[in-house]
mmCIF file of C-alpha atoms in Angstrom:
data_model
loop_
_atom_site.group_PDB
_atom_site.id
_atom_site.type_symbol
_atom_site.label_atom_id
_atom_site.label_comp_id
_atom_site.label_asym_id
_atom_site.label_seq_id
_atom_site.Cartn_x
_atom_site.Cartn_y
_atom_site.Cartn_z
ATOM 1 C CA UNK H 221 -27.333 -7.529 13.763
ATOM 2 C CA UNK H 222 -25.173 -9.456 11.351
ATOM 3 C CA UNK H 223 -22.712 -7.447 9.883
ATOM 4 C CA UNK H 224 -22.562 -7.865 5.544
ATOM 5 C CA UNK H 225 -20.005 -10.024 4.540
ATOM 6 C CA UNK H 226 -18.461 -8.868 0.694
ATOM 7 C CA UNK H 227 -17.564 -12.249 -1.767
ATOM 8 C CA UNK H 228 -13.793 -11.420 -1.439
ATOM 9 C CA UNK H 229 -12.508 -13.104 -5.029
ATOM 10 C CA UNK H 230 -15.539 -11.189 -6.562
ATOM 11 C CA UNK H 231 -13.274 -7.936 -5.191
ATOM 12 C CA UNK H 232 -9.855 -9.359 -6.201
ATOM 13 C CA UNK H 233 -8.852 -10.535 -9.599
ATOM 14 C CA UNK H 234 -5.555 -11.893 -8.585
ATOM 15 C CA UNK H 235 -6.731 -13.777 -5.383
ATOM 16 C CA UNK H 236 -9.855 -15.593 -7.564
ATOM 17 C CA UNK H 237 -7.013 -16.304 -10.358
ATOM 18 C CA UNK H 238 -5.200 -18.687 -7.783
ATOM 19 C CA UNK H 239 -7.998 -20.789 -7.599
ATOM 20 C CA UNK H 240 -8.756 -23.500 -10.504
ATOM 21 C CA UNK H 241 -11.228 -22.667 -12.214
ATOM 22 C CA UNK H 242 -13.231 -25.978 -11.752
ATOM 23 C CA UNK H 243 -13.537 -24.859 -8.062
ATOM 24 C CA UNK H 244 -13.533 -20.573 -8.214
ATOM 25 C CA UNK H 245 -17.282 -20.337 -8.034
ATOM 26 C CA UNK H 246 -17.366 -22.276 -5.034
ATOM 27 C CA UNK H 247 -14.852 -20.414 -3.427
ATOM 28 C CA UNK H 248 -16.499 -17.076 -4.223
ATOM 29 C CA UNK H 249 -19.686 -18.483 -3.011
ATOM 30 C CA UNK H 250 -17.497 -18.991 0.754
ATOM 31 C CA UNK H 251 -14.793 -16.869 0.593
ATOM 32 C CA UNK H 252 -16.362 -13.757 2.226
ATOM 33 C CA UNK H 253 -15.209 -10.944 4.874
ATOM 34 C CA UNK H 254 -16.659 -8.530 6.854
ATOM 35 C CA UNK H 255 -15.507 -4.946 5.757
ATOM 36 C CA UNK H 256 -15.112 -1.253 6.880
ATOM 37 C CA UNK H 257 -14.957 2.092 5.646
ATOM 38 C CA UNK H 258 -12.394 4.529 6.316
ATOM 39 C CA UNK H 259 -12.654 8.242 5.458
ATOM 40 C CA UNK H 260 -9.559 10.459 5.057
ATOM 41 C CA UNK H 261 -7.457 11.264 8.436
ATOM 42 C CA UNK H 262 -5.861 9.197 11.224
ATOM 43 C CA UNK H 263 -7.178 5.786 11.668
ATOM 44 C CA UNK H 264 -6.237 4.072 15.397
ATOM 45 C CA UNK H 265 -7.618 0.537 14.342
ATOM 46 C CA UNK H 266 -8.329 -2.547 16.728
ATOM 47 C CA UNK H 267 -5.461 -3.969 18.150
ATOM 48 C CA UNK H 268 -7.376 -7.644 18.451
ATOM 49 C CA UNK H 269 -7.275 -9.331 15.230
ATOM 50 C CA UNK H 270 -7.028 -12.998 17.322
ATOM 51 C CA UNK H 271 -7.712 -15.703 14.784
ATOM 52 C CA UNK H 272 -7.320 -13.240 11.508
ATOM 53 C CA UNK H 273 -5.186 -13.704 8.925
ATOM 54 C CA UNK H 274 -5.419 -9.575 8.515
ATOM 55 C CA UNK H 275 -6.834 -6.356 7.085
ATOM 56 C CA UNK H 276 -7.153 -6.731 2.972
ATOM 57 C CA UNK H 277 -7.260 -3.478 1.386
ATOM 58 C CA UNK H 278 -9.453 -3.183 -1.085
ATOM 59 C CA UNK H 279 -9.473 0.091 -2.727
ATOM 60 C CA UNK H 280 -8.002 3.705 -1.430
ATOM 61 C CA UNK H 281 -4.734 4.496 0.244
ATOM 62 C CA UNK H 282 -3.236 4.849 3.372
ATOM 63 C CA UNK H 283 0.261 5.157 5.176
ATOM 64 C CA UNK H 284 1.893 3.264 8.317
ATOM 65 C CA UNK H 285 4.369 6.157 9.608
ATOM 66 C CA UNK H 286 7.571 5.456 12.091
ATOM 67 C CA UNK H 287 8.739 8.165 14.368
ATOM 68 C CA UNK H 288 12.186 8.177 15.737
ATOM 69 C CA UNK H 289 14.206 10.479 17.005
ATOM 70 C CA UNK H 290 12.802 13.358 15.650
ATOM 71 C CA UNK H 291 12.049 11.771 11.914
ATOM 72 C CA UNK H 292 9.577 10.261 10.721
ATOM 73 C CA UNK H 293 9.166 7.994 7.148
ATOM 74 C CA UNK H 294 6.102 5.795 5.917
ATOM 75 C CA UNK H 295 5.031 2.759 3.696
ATOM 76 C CA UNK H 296 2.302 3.210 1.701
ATOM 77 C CA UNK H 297 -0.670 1.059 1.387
ATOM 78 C CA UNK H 298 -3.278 0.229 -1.177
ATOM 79 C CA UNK H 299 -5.432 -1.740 -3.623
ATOM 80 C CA UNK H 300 -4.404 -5.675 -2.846
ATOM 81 C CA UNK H 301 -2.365 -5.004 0.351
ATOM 82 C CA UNK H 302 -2.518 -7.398 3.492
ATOM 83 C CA UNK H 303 -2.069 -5.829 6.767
ATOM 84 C CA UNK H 304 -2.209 -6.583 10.445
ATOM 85 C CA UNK H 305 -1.930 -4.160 12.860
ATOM 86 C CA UNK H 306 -2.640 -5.827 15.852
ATOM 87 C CA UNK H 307 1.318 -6.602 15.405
ATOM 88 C CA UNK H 308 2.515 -4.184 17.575
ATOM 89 C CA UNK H 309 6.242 -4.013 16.329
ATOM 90 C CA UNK H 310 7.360 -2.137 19.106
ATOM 91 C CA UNK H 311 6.255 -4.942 21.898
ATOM 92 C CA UNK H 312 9.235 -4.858 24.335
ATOM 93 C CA UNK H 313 12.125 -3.117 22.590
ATOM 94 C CA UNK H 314 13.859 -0.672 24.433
ATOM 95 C CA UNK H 315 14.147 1.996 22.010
ATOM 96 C CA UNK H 316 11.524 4.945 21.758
ATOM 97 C CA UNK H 317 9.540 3.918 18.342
ATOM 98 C CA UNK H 318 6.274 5.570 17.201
ATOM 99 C CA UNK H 319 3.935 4.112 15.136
ATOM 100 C CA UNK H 320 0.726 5.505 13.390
ATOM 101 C CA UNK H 321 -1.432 5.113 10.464
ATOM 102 C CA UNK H 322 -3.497 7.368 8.100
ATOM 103 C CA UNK H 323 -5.818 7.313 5.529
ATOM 104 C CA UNK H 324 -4.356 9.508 2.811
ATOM 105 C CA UNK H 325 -7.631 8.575 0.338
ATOM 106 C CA UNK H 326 -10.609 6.696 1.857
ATOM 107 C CA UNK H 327 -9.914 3.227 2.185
ATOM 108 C CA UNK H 328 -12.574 -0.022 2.281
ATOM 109 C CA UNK H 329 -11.007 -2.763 4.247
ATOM 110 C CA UNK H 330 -11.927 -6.430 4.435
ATOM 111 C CA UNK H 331 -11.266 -8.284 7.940
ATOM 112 C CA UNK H 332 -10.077 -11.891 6.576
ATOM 113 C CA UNK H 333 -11.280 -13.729 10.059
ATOM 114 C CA UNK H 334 -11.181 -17.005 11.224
ATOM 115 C CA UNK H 335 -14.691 -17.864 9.520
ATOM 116 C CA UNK H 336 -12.675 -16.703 6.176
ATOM 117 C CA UNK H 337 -9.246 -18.151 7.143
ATOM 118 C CA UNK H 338 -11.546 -21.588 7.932
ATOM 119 C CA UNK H 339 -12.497 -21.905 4.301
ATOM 120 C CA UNK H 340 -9.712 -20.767 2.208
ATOM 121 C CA UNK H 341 -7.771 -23.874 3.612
ATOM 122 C CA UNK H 342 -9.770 -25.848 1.339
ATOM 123 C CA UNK H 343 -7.960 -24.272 -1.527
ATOM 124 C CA UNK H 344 -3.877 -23.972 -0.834
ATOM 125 C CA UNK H 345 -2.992 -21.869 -4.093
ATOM 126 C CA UNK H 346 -5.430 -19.139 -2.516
ATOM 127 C CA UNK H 347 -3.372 -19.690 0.711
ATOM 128 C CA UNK H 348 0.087 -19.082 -1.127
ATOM 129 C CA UNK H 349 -1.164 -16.076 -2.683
ATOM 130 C CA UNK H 350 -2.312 -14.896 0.625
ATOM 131 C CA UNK H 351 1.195 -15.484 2.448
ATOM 132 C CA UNK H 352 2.722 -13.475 -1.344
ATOM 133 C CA UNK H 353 0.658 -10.422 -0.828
ATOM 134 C CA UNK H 354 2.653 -9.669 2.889
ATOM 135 C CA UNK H 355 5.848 -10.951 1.238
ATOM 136 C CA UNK H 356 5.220 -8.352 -1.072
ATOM 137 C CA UNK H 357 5.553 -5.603 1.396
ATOM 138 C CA UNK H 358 8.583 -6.859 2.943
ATOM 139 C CA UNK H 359 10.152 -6.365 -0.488
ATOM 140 C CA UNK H 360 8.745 -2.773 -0.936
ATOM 141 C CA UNK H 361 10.311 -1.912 2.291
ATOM 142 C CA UNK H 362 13.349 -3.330 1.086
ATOM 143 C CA UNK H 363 13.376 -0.789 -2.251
ATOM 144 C CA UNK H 364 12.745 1.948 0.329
ATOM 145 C CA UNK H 365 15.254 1.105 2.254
ATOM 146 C CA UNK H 366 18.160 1.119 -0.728
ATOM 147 C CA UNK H 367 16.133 3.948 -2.158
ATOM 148 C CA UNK H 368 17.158 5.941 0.640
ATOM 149 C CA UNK H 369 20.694 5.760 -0.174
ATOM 150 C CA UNK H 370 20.663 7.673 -3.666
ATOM 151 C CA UNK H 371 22.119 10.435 -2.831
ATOM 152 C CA UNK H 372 19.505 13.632 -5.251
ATOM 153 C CA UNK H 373 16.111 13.749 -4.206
ATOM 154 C CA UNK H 374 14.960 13.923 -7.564
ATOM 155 C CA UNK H 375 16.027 10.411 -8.001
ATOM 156 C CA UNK H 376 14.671 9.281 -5.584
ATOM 157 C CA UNK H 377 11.730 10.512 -6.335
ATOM 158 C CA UNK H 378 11.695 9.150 -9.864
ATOM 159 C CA UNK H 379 12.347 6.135 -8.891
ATOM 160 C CA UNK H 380 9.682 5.983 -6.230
ATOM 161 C CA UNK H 381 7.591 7.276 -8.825
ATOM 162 C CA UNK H 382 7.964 4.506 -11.166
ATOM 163 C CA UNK H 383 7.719 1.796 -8.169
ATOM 164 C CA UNK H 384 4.048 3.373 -7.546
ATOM 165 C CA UNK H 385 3.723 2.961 -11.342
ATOM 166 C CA UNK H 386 4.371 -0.590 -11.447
ATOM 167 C CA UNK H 387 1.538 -1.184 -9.007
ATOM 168 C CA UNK H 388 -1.234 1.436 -9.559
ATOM 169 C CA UNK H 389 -0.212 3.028 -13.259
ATOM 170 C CA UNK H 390 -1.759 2.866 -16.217
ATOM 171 C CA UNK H 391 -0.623 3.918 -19.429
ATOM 172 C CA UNK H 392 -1.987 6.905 -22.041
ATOM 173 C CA UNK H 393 -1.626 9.031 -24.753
ATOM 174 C CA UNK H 394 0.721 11.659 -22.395
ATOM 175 C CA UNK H 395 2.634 9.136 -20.333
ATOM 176 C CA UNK H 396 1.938 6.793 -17.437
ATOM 177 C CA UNK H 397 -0.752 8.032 -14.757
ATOM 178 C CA UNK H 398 -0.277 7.141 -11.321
ATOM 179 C CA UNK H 399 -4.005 7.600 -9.685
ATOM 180 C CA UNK H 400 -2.553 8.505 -6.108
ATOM 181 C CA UNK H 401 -2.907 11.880 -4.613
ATOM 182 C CA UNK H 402 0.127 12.269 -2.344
ATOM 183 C CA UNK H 403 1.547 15.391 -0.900
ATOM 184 C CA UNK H 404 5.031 16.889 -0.537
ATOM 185 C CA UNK H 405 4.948 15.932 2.864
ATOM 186 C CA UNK H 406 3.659 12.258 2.387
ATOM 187 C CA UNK H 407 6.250 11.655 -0.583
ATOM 188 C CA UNK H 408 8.744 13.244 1.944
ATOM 189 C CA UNK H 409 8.622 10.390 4.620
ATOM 190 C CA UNK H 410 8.663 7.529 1.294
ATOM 191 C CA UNK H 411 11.876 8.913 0.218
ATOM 192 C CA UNK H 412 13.533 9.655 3.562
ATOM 193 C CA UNK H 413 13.596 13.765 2.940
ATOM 194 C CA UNK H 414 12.556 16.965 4.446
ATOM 195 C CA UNK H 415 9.230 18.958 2.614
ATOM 196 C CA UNK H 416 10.890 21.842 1.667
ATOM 197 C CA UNK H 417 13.549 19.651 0.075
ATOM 198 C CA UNK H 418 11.041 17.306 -1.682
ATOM 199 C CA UNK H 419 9.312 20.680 -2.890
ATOM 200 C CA UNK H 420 12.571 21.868 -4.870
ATOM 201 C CA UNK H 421 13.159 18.612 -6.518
ATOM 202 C CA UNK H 422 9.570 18.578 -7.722
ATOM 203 C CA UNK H 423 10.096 21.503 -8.942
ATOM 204 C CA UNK H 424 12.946 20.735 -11.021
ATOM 205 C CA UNK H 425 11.533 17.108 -11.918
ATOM 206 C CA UNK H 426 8.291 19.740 -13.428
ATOM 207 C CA UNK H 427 10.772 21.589 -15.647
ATOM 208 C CA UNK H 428 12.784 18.765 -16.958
ATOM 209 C CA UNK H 429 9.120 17.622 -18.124
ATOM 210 C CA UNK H 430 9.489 14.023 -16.390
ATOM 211 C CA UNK H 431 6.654 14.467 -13.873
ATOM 212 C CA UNK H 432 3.648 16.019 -13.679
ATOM 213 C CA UNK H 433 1.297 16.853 -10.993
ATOM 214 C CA UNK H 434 -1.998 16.495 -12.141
ATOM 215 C CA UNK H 435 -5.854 16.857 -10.752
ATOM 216 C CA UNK H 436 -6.106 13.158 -9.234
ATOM 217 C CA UNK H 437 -2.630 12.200 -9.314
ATOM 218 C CA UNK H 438 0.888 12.389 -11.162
ATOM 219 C CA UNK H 439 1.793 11.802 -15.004
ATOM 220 C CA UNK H 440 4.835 10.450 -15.607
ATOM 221 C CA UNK H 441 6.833 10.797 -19.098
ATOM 222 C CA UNK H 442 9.690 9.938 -20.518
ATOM 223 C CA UNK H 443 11.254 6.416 -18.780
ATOM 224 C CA UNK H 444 12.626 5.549 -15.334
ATOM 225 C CA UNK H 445 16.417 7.141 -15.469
ATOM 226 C CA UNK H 446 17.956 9.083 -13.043
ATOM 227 C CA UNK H 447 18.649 12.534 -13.834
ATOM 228 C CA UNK H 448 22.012 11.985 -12.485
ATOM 229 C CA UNK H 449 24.260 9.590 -11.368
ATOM 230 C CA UNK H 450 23.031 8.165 -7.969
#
């Protein structure tokens, strides 16, 4: 049995925008993917993606986690993200690197495959926006990496904050909502900090009234300064 392929630019505003207009209905017609459903927990996915150009996420969360000596920190993953993890990054290096993934909020996937990959060549702008979405990781991974070197938690925190409202937030009447349920211990590995530490500066974040934790997510007020000098 077949398995349902989803009209991919139907899914993804940005990806459809890329293509003229003359030629988008066409393209949505084609441009299709076969997709999976993942529900909360760790997810070990296929490691043969041969002839795909990768996993699109197309709505939920989830987190790729490295373990080394003894700590552990993750990139998060959602809405719009490209991701292949067939691409074992720790394929003959000598040092002892875990990797792992898990679905924080339940995540639909779309496997862009070769039958996909075949047809969006037609269109190169869809292409380019393609290649920008896993360019666009390498850059978050970047910001974690310098956000690592503030010295307070709580800005780091605020600032991670206000990255994850730049991609997910919207703006109301009490401040900017960021729709993404993530523990102490998730937030932890983002900012390169232990729980109990993360916990604290929450805490004291709460009381300074520039975050709030909320039923399906965090509210943020005020704007994105440090509380200190980093």
């Amino acid at each position: 049995m077949s398995v349902p392929r989803l009209p991919i630019l139907e899914l993804d505003a940005d990806l459809a925008a890329a293509v003229h207009p003359d030629q988008r209905a066409v393209a949505t017609r084609y441009a299709t993917a076969p997709h999976q459903q993942l529900e909360a927990g760790p997810w070990h996915p296929d490691r043969d993606g041969a002839g795909a150009i990768g996993y699109l996420v197309l709505e939920g969360l989830l987190t790729r986690q490295v373990s080394f000596a003894g700590r552990t920190t993750s990139e998060l993953l959602g809405e719009g993200d490209l991701l292949r993890p067939w691409d074992h990054d720790g394929a003959g290096q000598q040092l002892a690197m875990d990797w792992g993934w898990t679905v924080v909020e339940p995540v639909r996937l779309a496997l862009l495959d070769r039958r996909f990959a075949a047809v969006v060549a037609r269109w190169p702008a869809l292409v380019d926006a393609l290649v920008s979405r896993a360019l666009r990781r390498s850059r978050t991974l970047a910001f974690q990496l310098t956000l690592a070197q503030v010295k307070r938690v709580e800005d780091r925190l605020v600032l991670l904050m206000w990255m994850l409202a730049e991609r997910w937030g919207t703006v109301g009447p009490d401040g900017v909502l960021i729709p993404v349920g993530l523990t102490h211990e998730t937030l932890a590995k983002l900012v390169g900090a232990r729980r109990p530490t993360v916990t604290t500066a929450l805490g004291a974040l709460s009381r300074a009234g520039r975050v709030e934790r909320i039923e399906h997510g965090w509210l943020l007020h005020g704007e994105p300064e440090l509380m200190s000098d980093a």
